[in-house]
């Protein structure tokens, strides 16, 4: 763990000329500003740097706009993309008058979730391992105005381009749902993904693998090794930043939008989670699929609160183009050891107790990782504290169930509006230990409703012209 003194030595050793300070807005996009290295000394880690909080989405009103960002010395890294050597520090947000941590700072919420876990005595560390999928496109064009709306995606891998004159067209384009995962030349992005992987490793982020994913047109996945909650929240921000910038440097664009392509697989973020205490995994046991009673209760908490969790784990209107019943998406609020249509799975790759974890398959990478991981942890802890029985596992093929059997399996929300309504009705578990405050819950619901749900609902959809123009 770096101290302020260590950071100054690290910056000097790497020839840093400027400091880039980063934090994220409420929805989860990294923000930054840059100062000369002469503006950084050991006192900066207490005094912080001022900025206008009223311009950050979901934050302060204009009459109380001044905010401070306090750099966290443990986050020091050198940016791999800037032309000039640049030290990067991720910061925590505080009120400049009271010096109290800002309740809407997602990183602070993650810190409180970790502290709450330790306070329960159930464990001391919550590990998270997200499998964030994404698309690599050649080009994206879109417009949404009063009289026109469209989007157009293109990719050298797109199966729709088999007939395009590419001077020459060499074929080898993955068919819909057949991108997992033939070797090159069918896979066009092996080298680009490896460059992403190596850049992540250069930043000290441990990576387990990279590969093409199921969809055509460059769908991919790179898996980071599991880390404690706050650290993984930080790493997910670096992950998105690295992938987008490596792609842009080579003339491509990366998106974590959950459902950019019609009639092909959407982009999920299956998230592995475990709670440890005194260096031992609390989810390992001799129950179903080698899981402990604690692990089963954690599943019970996730399933009980899954519909409200979706407001944080699947926080866009586009998320629910992926979460559609009857397809491959894990919308069924049940658990299983092998069944990938269940929203919670107990992976069986390894017999080692240290590998025992639960996998929540519903989330997607449009989420704010700090909020999503914190909400998942709070749901799991609620299940453990209240001994919530998850019921029987769903080991049958979901597509083979009768309508009567299927009706007994609860389902994820069908829209962001439904998820926000579920959050409104079920959020007490999030507020234990003041992890999520009433202000955070209310602001999240209000922001998402006004800026996303209503904005989408008010606009005619292009497909509506196809369906209804001649009525």
Short mmCIF file of C-alpha atoms in Angstrom, two decimals:
data_model
loop_
_atom_site.label_atom_id
_atom_site.label_comp_id
_atom_site.label_asym_id
_atom_site.label_seq_id
_atom_site.Cartn_x
_atom_site.Cartn_y
_atom_site.Cartn_z
CA UNK A 1 0.00 0.00 0.00
CA UNK A 2 1.51 3.31 -1.07
CA UNK A 3 1.76 6.21 1.37
CA UNK A 4 1.78 9.86 0.24
CA UNK A 5 5.58 9.82 0.53
CA UNK A 6 5.71 6.66 -1.62
CA UNK A 7 3.54 8.33 -4.27
CA UNK A 8 5.91 11.28 -4.57
CA UNK A 9 8.86 8.90 -4.97
CA UNK A 10 6.89 6.81 -7.51
CA UNK A 11 6.07 9.93 -9.53
CA UNK A 12 9.71 11.03 -9.55
CA UNK A 13 10.93 7.57 -10.49
CA UNK A 14 8.56 7.49 -13.48
CA UNK A 15 9.29 11.05 -14.58
CA UNK A 16 5.70 12.22 -14.12
CA UNK A 17 5.18 15.75 -15.45
CA UNK A 18 1.52 16.18 -14.51
CA UNK A 19 -1.05 14.67 -12.16
CA UNK A 20 -4.46 13.46 -13.41
CA UNK A 21 -7.07 13.28 -10.64
CA UNK A 22 -10.04 10.99 -11.25
CA UNK A 23 -13.39 10.30 -9.65
CA UNK A 24 -16.72 9.18 -11.01
CA UNK A 25 -20.12 10.78 -11.38
CA UNK A 26 -23.28 9.24 -9.93
CA UNK A 27 -24.17 7.08 -12.98
CA UNK A 28 -20.60 5.76 -13.11
CA UNK A 29 -18.49 7.58 -15.73
CA UNK A 30 -14.92 8.55 -14.85
CA UNK A 31 -14.25 12.30 -14.63
CA UNK A 32 -10.82 13.96 -14.44
CA UNK A 33 -8.78 17.12 -14.33
CA UNK A 34 -5.03 17.65 -14.55
CA UNK A 35 -2.63 19.74 -12.44
CA UNK A 36 1.15 20.29 -12.63
CA UNK A 37 3.28 18.05 -10.44
CA UNK A 38 4.25 21.18 -8.50
CA UNK A 39 0.67 21.13 -7.12
CA UNK A 40 1.22 17.74 -5.42
CA UNK A 41 2.86 17.34 -2.04
CA UNK A 42 2.18 15.25 1.04
CA UNK A 43 -0.33 17.83 2.25
CA UNK A 44 -2.42 17.34 -0.91
CA UNK A 45 -3.58 13.98 0.44
CA UNK A 46 -5.34 15.85 3.25
CA UNK A 47 -6.16 19.21 1.66
CA UNK A 48 -7.43 17.87 -1.66
CA UNK A 49 -8.35 19.80 -4.80
CA UNK A 50 -11.46 21.89 -5.40
CA UNK A 51 -13.90 21.56 -8.31
CA UNK A 52 -17.47 22.47 -9.30
CA UNK A 53 -19.80 19.69 -8.16
CA UNK A 54 -22.88 21.24 -9.79
CA UNK A 55 -21.69 20.16 -13.24
CA UNK A 56 -21.37 16.48 -12.27
CA UNK A 57 -24.40 14.34 -13.11
CA UNK A 58 -26.58 13.58 -10.11
CA UNK A 59 -24.57 15.74 -7.71
CA UNK A 60 -24.73 19.15 -6.07
CA UNK A 61 -27.16 22.03 -6.72
CA UNK A 62 -25.64 25.24 -8.08
CA UNK A 63 -25.96 27.04 -4.72
CA UNK A 64 -23.76 24.44 -2.97
CA UNK A 65 -21.45 23.51 -5.81
CA UNK A 66 -17.97 23.61 -4.29
CA UNK A 67 -16.52 20.16 -3.63
CA UNK A 68 -13.14 18.67 -2.78
CA UNK A 69 -11.51 15.54 -4.17
CA UNK A 70 -8.95 13.93 -1.84
CA UNK A 71 -6.47 11.68 -3.69
CA UNK A 72 -6.13 8.11 -2.40
CA UNK A 73 -2.39 7.30 -2.35
CA UNK A 74 -3.05 3.56 -2.72
CA UNK A 75 -4.43 4.14 -6.25
CA UNK A 76 -1.30 5.65 -7.81
CA UNK A 77 -0.53 4.52 -11.36
CA UNK A 78 1.03 5.91 -14.54
CA UNK A 79 -1.40 6.52 -17.38
CA UNK A 80 -0.58 4.25 -20.35
CA UNK A 81 -2.04 6.55 -23.05
CA UNK A 82 -1.16 10.20 -22.45
CA UNK A 83 1.66 11.72 -24.50
CA UNK A 84 3.36 13.24 -21.44
CA UNK A 85 4.21 11.03 -18.43
CA UNK A 86 1.14 11.36 -16.21
CA UNK A 87 0.56 10.18 -12.66
CA UNK A 88 -3.04 9.11 -12.00
CA UNK A 89 -4.68 9.21 -8.56
CA UNK A 90 -8.28 8.19 -7.88
CA UNK A 91 -9.93 10.39 -5.28
CA UNK A 92 -12.64 10.46 -2.64
CA UNK A 93 -15.13 13.32 -2.54
CA UNK A 94 -15.65 15.46 0.59
CA UNK A 95 -17.63 18.55 1.52
CA UNK A 96 -15.22 21.52 1.74
CA UNK A 97 -17.04 23.04 4.74
CA UNK A 98 -17.76 20.02 6.96
CA UNK A 99 -14.93 17.82 5.60
CA UNK A 100 -17.38 14.92 5.66
CA UNK A 101 -17.34 12.29 2.94
CA UNK A 102 -19.94 12.93 0.25
CA UNK A 103 -22.83 10.47 0.49
CA UNK A 104 -23.35 10.38 -3.29
CA UNK A 105 -19.74 9.48 -4.01
CA UNK A 106 -19.99 5.85 -5.25
CA UNK A 107 -16.51 5.07 -3.96
CA UNK A 108 -17.53 6.13 -0.45
CA UNK A 109 -20.55 3.81 -0.63
CA UNK A 110 -18.20 0.93 -1.48
CA UNK A 111 -15.96 1.83 1.46
CA UNK A 112 -18.96 1.83 3.80
CA UNK A 113 -20.13 -1.55 2.45
CA UNK A 114 -16.73 -3.08 3.25
CA UNK A 115 -16.82 -1.53 6.73
CA UNK A 116 -20.34 -2.85 7.32
CA UNK A 117 -19.24 -6.38 6.38
CA UNK A 118 -16.48 -6.26 9.01
CA UNK A 119 -18.91 -4.87 11.57
CA UNK A 120 -21.28 -7.82 11.15
CA UNK A 121 -18.58 -10.33 12.08
CA UNK A 122 -19.71 -12.51 9.15
CA UNK A 123 -16.50 -11.86 7.27
CA UNK A 124 -13.70 -9.39 6.71
CA UNK A 125 -13.35 -9.41 2.92
CA UNK A 126 -15.85 -9.57 0.06
CA UNK A 127 -14.25 -10.64 -3.20
CA UNK A 128 -15.78 -9.74 -6.57
CA UNK A 129 -14.86 -11.04 -10.01
CA UNK A 130 -16.90 -9.46 -12.84
CA UNK A 131 -16.85 -10.97 -16.33
CA UNK A 132 -17.44 -7.77 -18.29
CA UNK A 133 -18.35 -8.41 -21.93
CA UNK A 134 -18.14 -5.72 -24.60
CA UNK A 135 -18.31 -5.09 -28.35
CA UNK A 136 -15.52 -3.85 -30.61
CA UNK A 137 -17.05 -1.99 -33.58
CA UNK A 138 -15.45 -0.35 -36.62
CA UNK A 139 -17.93 2.49 -36.55
CA UNK A 140 -21.07 3.70 -34.78
CA UNK A 141 -23.36 6.48 -35.97
CA UNK A 142 -26.51 7.59 -34.15
CA UNK A 143 -28.88 10.51 -33.87
CA UNK A 144 -31.91 11.28 -31.73
CA UNK A 145 -33.58 14.58 -32.61
CA UNK A 146 -37.12 15.93 -32.83
CA UNK A 147 -37.69 14.76 -36.40
CA UNK A 148 -35.17 11.97 -36.88
CA UNK A 149 -33.74 8.99 -35.01
CA UNK A 150 -31.40 6.26 -36.15
CA UNK A 151 -28.34 4.20 -35.29
CA UNK A 152 -26.00 2.34 -37.59
CA UNK A 153 -23.31 -0.08 -36.48
CA UNK A 154 -20.57 -1.46 -38.67
CA UNK A 155 -17.92 -4.09 -38.11
CA UNK A 156 -15.47 -5.94 -40.31
CA UNK A 157 -16.67 -9.03 -38.42
CA UNK A 158 -20.38 -8.33 -38.95
CA UNK A 159 -22.08 -11.25 -40.67
CA UNK A 160 -24.17 -8.68 -42.55
CA UNK A 161 -21.00 -7.69 -44.46
CA UNK A 162 -20.42 -11.00 -46.23
CA UNK A 163 -21.65 -9.39 -49.47
CA UNK A 164 -19.83 -6.05 -49.12
CA UNK A 165 -17.10 -5.10 -51.60
CA UNK A 166 -14.07 -4.93 -49.31
CA UNK A 167 -11.46 -5.05 -52.10
CA UNK A 168 -11.27 -7.98 -51.44
CA UNK A 169 -13.86 -9.42 -49.04
CA UNK A 170 -12.16 -12.46 -47.51
CA UNK A 171 -15.22 -13.77 -45.68
CA UNK A 172 -14.55 -15.32 -42.27
CA UNK A 173 -17.23 -13.37 -40.43
CA UNK A 174 -18.82 -15.07 -37.39
CA UNK A 175 -22.45 -16.03 -37.91
CA UNK A 176 -25.02 -14.77 -35.40
CA UNK A 177 -24.50 -16.54 -32.05
CA UNK A 178 -21.45 -18.45 -33.36
CA UNK A 179 -18.61 -16.19 -32.24
CA UNK A 180 -17.66 -18.34 -29.20
CA UNK A 181 -14.86 -18.87 -30.15
CA UNK A 182 -13.21 -19.95 -33.46
CA UNK A 183 -9.52 -19.16 -34.09
CA UNK A 184 -8.37 -16.47 -36.56
CA UNK A 185 -8.97 -15.54 -39.33
CA UNK A 186 -12.59 -15.82 -38.14
CA UNK A 187 -11.58 -14.04 -34.93
CA UNK A 188 -10.34 -10.65 -36.16
CA UNK A 189 -9.50 -9.14 -32.78
CA UNK A 190 -7.08 -11.55 -31.10
CA UNK A 191 -4.16 -9.13 -31.20
CA UNK A 192 -6.26 -6.15 -30.10
CA UNK A 193 -7.65 -8.04 -27.09
CA UNK A 194 -4.13 -9.19 -26.15
CA UNK A 195 -2.98 -5.56 -26.30
CA UNK A 196 -5.83 -4.71 -23.92
CA UNK A 197 -4.85 -7.58 -21.61
CA UNK A 198 -1.17 -6.56 -21.54
CA UNK A 199 -2.05 -2.91 -20.88
CA UNK A 200 -4.19 -3.97 -17.92
CA UNK A 201 -1.31 -6.10 -16.60
CA UNK A 202 1.04 -3.11 -17.04
CA UNK A 203 -1.22 -1.28 -14.59
CA UNK A 204 -0.96 -4.14 -12.08
CA UNK A 205 -4.41 -5.55 -12.84
CA UNK A 206 -4.37 -9.36 -12.80
CA UNK A 207 -6.14 -10.87 -15.82
CA UNK A 208 -7.24 -14.50 -16.16
CA UNK A 209 -8.11 -14.74 -19.86
CA UNK A 210 -9.40 -13.00 -22.97
CA UNK A 211 -11.56 -14.42 -25.74
CA UNK A 212 -14.17 -13.73 -28.39
CA UNK A 213 -17.77 -13.93 -27.21
CA UNK A 214 -20.90 -15.43 -28.76
CA UNK A 215 -22.19 -12.59 -30.96
CA UNK A 216 -20.95 -11.57 -34.36
CA UNK A 217 -19.30 -8.17 -34.93
CA UNK A 218 -16.53 -8.30 -32.34
CA UNK A 219 -18.22 -9.27 -29.08
CA UNK A 220 -15.51 -10.08 -26.54
CA UNK A 221 -14.69 -10.75 -22.91
CA UNK A 222 -11.64 -10.15 -20.74
CA UNK A 223 -11.76 -11.55 -17.20
CA UNK A 224 -10.00 -9.89 -14.29
CA UNK A 225 -8.92 -11.97 -11.32
CA UNK A 226 -11.18 -11.45 -8.30
CA UNK A 227 -10.29 -8.68 -5.85
CA UNK A 228 -11.82 -7.04 -2.74
CA UNK A 229 -14.88 -4.88 -3.40
CA UNK A 230 -13.34 -1.39 -3.42
CA UNK A 231 -10.28 -2.50 -5.35
CA UNK A 232 -12.46 -4.18 -7.98
CA UNK A 233 -14.57 -1.03 -8.23
CA UNK A 234 -11.38 0.90 -9.04
CA UNK A 235 -10.22 -1.80 -11.46
CA UNK A 236 -13.50 -1.82 -13.35
CA UNK A 237 -13.04 1.90 -14.03
CA UNK A 238 -9.51 1.27 -15.32
CA UNK A 239 -10.82 -1.71 -17.31
CA UNK A 240 -13.35 0.37 -19.26
CA UNK A 241 -10.83 3.17 -19.74
CA UNK A 242 -8.09 0.85 -21.04
CA UNK A 243 -10.31 -1.08 -23.43
CA UNK A 244 -11.85 2.06 -24.95
CA UNK A 245 -8.46 3.74 -25.39
CA UNK A 246 -6.63 0.72 -26.80
CA UNK A 247 -9.45 0.31 -29.31
CA UNK A 248 -9.52 4.03 -30.22
CA UNK A 249 -5.76 4.02 -30.75
CA UNK A 250 -6.27 1.37 -33.45
CA UNK A 251 -9.29 3.02 -35.03
CA UNK A 252 -12.00 0.94 -33.32
CA UNK A 253 -14.63 1.79 -30.74
CA UNK A 254 -15.62 -0.25 -27.67
CA UNK A 255 -19.05 -0.20 -26.05
CA UNK A 256 -20.34 -1.75 -22.82
CA UNK A 257 -23.94 -1.07 -23.86
CA UNK A 258 -25.89 -4.22 -22.94
CA UNK A 259 -27.82 -4.75 -26.19
CA UNK A 260 -26.44 -2.94 -29.25
CA UNK A 261 -27.38 -5.68 -31.79
CA UNK A 262 -30.87 -6.96 -32.59
CA UNK A 263 -31.28 -10.76 -32.61
CA UNK A 264 -27.82 -11.57 -31.30
CA UNK A 265 -26.42 -12.01 -27.81
CA UNK A 266 -26.37 -9.06 -25.47
CA UNK A 267 -23.51 -8.02 -23.25
CA UNK A 268 -23.61 -9.22 -19.65
CA UNK A 269 -21.34 -9.00 -16.63
CA UNK A 270 -21.63 -12.27 -14.72
CA UNK A 271 -20.29 -11.35 -11.29
CA UNK A 272 -18.59 -13.87 -8.99
CA UNK A 273 -18.77 -13.11 -5.30
CA UNK A 274 -17.48 -14.67 -2.09
CA UNK A 275 -17.08 -13.63 1.55
CA UNK A 276 -13.97 -14.62 3.50
CA UNK A 277 -13.11 -14.47 7.19
CA UNK A 278 -9.64 -14.84 8.69
CA UNK A 279 -8.29 -16.10 5.37
CA UNK A 280 -10.94 -18.79 4.92
CA UNK A 281 -13.89 -18.91 2.46
CA UNK A 282 -17.23 -18.81 4.26
CA UNK A 283 -19.18 -20.08 1.23
CA UNK A 284 -17.41 -23.49 1.08
CA UNK A 285 -19.17 -26.41 2.78
CA UNK A 286 -20.73 -29.81 2.31
CA UNK A 287 -24.18 -28.77 1.14
CA UNK A 288 -25.61 -28.63 -2.37
CA UNK A 289 -22.81 -28.09 -4.95
CA UNK A 290 -20.25 -27.93 -2.12
CA UNK A 291 -21.66 -24.76 -0.65
CA UNK A 292 -22.07 -23.88 3.03
CA UNK A 293 -25.21 -22.83 4.85
CA UNK A 294 -23.78 -19.30 4.88
CA UNK A 295 -23.43 -19.44 1.10
CA UNK A 296 -26.99 -20.68 0.66
CA UNK A 297 -28.32 -17.88 2.85
CA UNK A 298 -26.30 -15.39 0.80
CA UNK A 299 -28.02 -16.77 -2.32
CA UNK A 300 -31.34 -16.40 -0.50
CA UNK A 301 -30.59 -12.70 0.06
CA UNK A 302 -29.57 -12.12 -3.56
CA UNK A 303 -32.73 -13.82 -4.86
CA UNK A 304 -35.04 -12.07 -2.38
CA UNK A 305 -33.73 -8.64 -3.34
CA UNK A 306 -32.84 -9.36 -6.99
CA UNK A 307 -35.57 -7.20 -8.48
CA UNK A 308 -34.45 -4.12 -6.56
CA UNK A 309 -30.77 -5.00 -7.10
CA UNK A 310 -31.42 -4.69 -10.84
CA UNK A 311 -31.86 -0.94 -10.39
CA UNK A 312 -28.09 -0.87 -9.73
CA UNK A 313 -26.82 -3.96 -11.57
CA UNK A 314 -28.86 -3.33 -14.74
CA UNK A 315 -29.35 0.43 -14.59
CA UNK A 316 -30.18 1.40 -18.19
CA UNK A 317 -33.31 1.15 -20.32
CA UNK A 318 -31.18 -0.81 -22.80
CA UNK A 319 -30.38 -3.39 -20.07
CA UNK A 320 -33.88 -4.80 -20.44
CA UNK A 321 -33.46 -5.43 -24.17
CA UNK A 322 -31.04 -8.14 -22.95
CA UNK A 323 -33.11 -9.35 -19.98
CA UNK A 324 -35.95 -10.86 -21.99
CA UNK A 325 -37.65 -14.13 -20.88
CA UNK A 326 -37.35 -17.10 -23.23
CA UNK A 327 -33.85 -16.31 -24.45
CA UNK A 328 -30.38 -16.99 -23.02
CA UNK A 329 -30.36 -14.10 -20.55
CA UNK A 330 -30.48 -15.13 -16.87
CA UNK A 331 -33.85 -13.63 -15.96
CA UNK A 332 -35.02 -16.56 -13.81
CA UNK A 333 -34.62 -15.70 -10.13
CA UNK A 334 -33.44 -19.12 -9.05
CA UNK A 335 -30.11 -20.81 -8.37
CA UNK A 336 -28.33 -23.85 -9.78
CA UNK A 337 -24.90 -25.45 -9.97
CA UNK A 338 -24.88 -25.86 -13.77
CA UNK A 339 -27.97 -24.21 -15.24
CA UNK A 340 -26.87 -20.99 -16.93
CA UNK A 341 -30.43 -19.73 -17.34
CA UNK A 342 -30.67 -19.31 -13.55
CA UNK A 343 -29.76 -15.86 -12.25
CA UNK A 344 -27.49 -17.32 -9.55
CA UNK A 345 -25.07 -20.11 -10.37
CA UNK A 346 -22.61 -22.00 -8.18
CA UNK A 347 -19.62 -22.53 -10.51
CA UNK A 348 -18.25 -26.07 -10.53
CA UNK A 349 -14.94 -25.49 -12.34
CA UNK A 350 -12.85 -26.37 -9.27
CA UNK A 351 -13.24 -28.65 -6.27
CA UNK A 352 -11.06 -26.40 -4.11
CA UNK A 353 -12.94 -24.79 -1.19
CA UNK A 354 -11.03 -21.57 -1.91
CA UNK A 355 -12.71 -21.39 -5.32
CA UNK A 356 -16.22 -21.70 -3.91
CA UNK A 357 -18.28 -18.65 -4.75
CA UNK A 358 -21.64 -17.65 -6.13
CA UNK A 359 -22.14 -16.11 -9.55
CA UNK A 360 -24.88 -13.53 -10.07
CA UNK A 361 -25.46 -13.67 -13.83
CA UNK A 362 -28.08 -10.94 -14.25
CA UNK A 363 -25.83 -7.80 -14.09
CA UNK A 364 -24.46 -6.03 -17.15
CA UNK A 365 -21.41 -3.75 -17.56
CA UNK A 366 -23.42 -0.55 -17.99
CA UNK A 367 -23.54 -0.48 -14.18
CA UNK A 368 -21.59 1.65 -11.74
CA UNK A 369 -19.42 -1.10 -10.24
CA UNK A 370 -19.06 0.48 -6.80
CA UNK A 371 -22.84 0.70 -6.41
CA UNK A 372 -23.61 -2.69 -7.98
CA UNK A 373 -21.05 -4.63 -5.91
CA UNK A 374 -22.06 -2.82 -2.71
CA UNK A 375 -25.74 -3.58 -3.30
CA UNK A 376 -24.96 -7.25 -4.00
CA UNK A 377 -22.94 -7.50 -0.79
CA UNK A 378 -25.72 -5.89 1.25
CA UNK A 379 -28.30 -8.31 -0.21
CA UNK A 380 -26.07 -11.31 0.55
CA UNK A 381 -25.46 -10.10 4.11
CA UNK A 382 -29.20 -9.59 4.62
CA UNK A 383 -29.72 -13.20 3.54
CA UNK A 384 -27.06 -14.45 5.96
CA UNK A 385 -28.22 -12.32 8.90
CA UNK A 386 -31.87 -13.34 8.42
CA UNK A 387 -31.17 -16.94 7.35
CA UNK A 388 -33.14 -16.54 4.12
CA UNK A 389 -33.73 -19.95 2.56
CA UNK A 390 -33.32 -19.80 -1.25
CA UNK A 391 -35.55 -22.86 -1.71
CA UNK A 392 -34.75 -25.72 -4.06
CA UNK A 393 -32.24 -25.32 -6.90
CA UNK A 394 -33.43 -25.07 -10.49
CA UNK A 395 -31.51 -27.90 -12.14
CA UNK A 396 -34.03 -28.62 -14.89
CA UNK A 397 -33.69 -27.18 -18.38
CA UNK A 398 -35.68 -23.97 -18.07
CA UNK A 399 -36.85 -24.31 -21.68
CA UNK A 400 -38.29 -27.72 -20.89
CA UNK A 401 -40.48 -26.53 -18.01
CA UNK A 402 -44.24 -26.53 -18.39
CA UNK A 403 -46.03 -23.15 -18.23
CA UNK A 404 -47.24 -24.10 -14.74
CA UNK A 405 -43.69 -24.86 -13.52
CA UNK A 406 -42.29 -21.74 -15.17
CA UNK A 407 -44.96 -19.58 -13.51
CA UNK A 408 -43.53 -20.59 -10.12
CA UNK A 409 -40.07 -19.20 -10.99
CA UNK A 410 -39.87 -15.44 -10.29
CA UNK A 411 -38.41 -13.26 -13.02
CA UNK A 412 -36.17 -10.20 -13.19
CA UNK A 413 -37.87 -6.87 -13.94
CA UNK A 414 -38.98 -6.29 -17.50
CA UNK A 415 -37.89 -2.66 -17.64
CA UNK A 416 -35.80 -0.07 -15.84
CA UNK A 417 -39.02 1.50 -14.57
CA UNK A 418 -39.99 -1.82 -12.95
CA UNK A 419 -36.54 -2.15 -11.37
CA UNK A 420 -36.71 1.39 -9.95
CA UNK A 421 -40.19 0.66 -8.58
CA UNK A 422 -38.81 -2.49 -6.93
CA UNK A 423 -35.99 -0.42 -5.42
CA UNK A 424 -38.52 2.08 -4.09
CA UNK A 425 -40.40 -0.74 -2.36
CA UNK A 426 -37.38 -2.77 -1.20
CA UNK A 427 -34.30 -0.83 -0.05
CA UNK A 428 -34.15 -1.18 3.75
CA UNK A 429 -31.43 -3.84 3.41
CA UNK A 430 -29.25 -1.32 1.55
CA UNK A 431 -29.51 1.27 4.31
CA UNK A 432 -28.06 -0.84 7.11
CA UNK A 433 -24.90 0.76 8.45
CA UNK A 434 -25.76 3.92 6.51
CA UNK A 435 -24.16 2.29 3.45
CA UNK A 436 -26.82 3.62 1.08
CA UNK A 437 -28.55 6.72 2.45
CA UNK A 438 -32.16 7.80 1.74
CA UNK A 439 -30.70 10.65 -0.31
CA UNK A 440 -28.76 8.21 -2.49
CA UNK A 441 -31.77 5.96 -3.08
CA UNK A 442 -34.11 8.87 -3.81
CA UNK A 443 -31.63 10.65 -6.06
CA UNK A 444 -30.87 7.47 -8.02
CA UNK A 445 -34.56 6.79 -8.65
CA UNK A 446 -35.27 10.42 -9.53
CA UNK A 447 -32.24 10.78 -11.80
CA UNK A 448 -32.86 7.53 -13.67
CA UNK A 449 -36.59 8.21 -14.06
CA UNK A 450 -36.28 11.79 -15.27
CA UNK A 451 -33.18 11.47 -17.45
CA UNK A 452 -33.53 7.99 -18.88
CA UNK A 453 -36.91 6.27 -18.41
CA UNK A 454 -38.99 9.35 -19.30
CA UNK A 455 -36.61 10.45 -22.06
CA UNK A 456 -36.93 7.08 -23.80
CA UNK A 457 -40.68 6.80 -23.21
CA UNK A 458 -41.34 10.21 -24.77
CA UNK A 459 -39.63 9.44 -28.06
CA UNK A 460 -41.16 7.58 -31.01
CA UNK A 461 -39.19 4.42 -31.76
CA UNK A 462 -38.05 3.87 -35.37
CA UNK A 463 -39.71 0.45 -35.40
CA UNK A 464 -43.04 2.07 -34.56
CA UNK A 465 -42.99 3.68 -38.02
CA UNK A 466 -42.53 0.21 -39.52
CA UNK A 467 -45.47 -1.10 -37.50
CA UNK A 468 -47.93 1.78 -37.50
CA UNK A 469 -47.28 4.46 -40.14
CA UNK A 470 -49.90 3.10 -42.53
CA UNK A 471 -52.67 2.80 -39.91
#
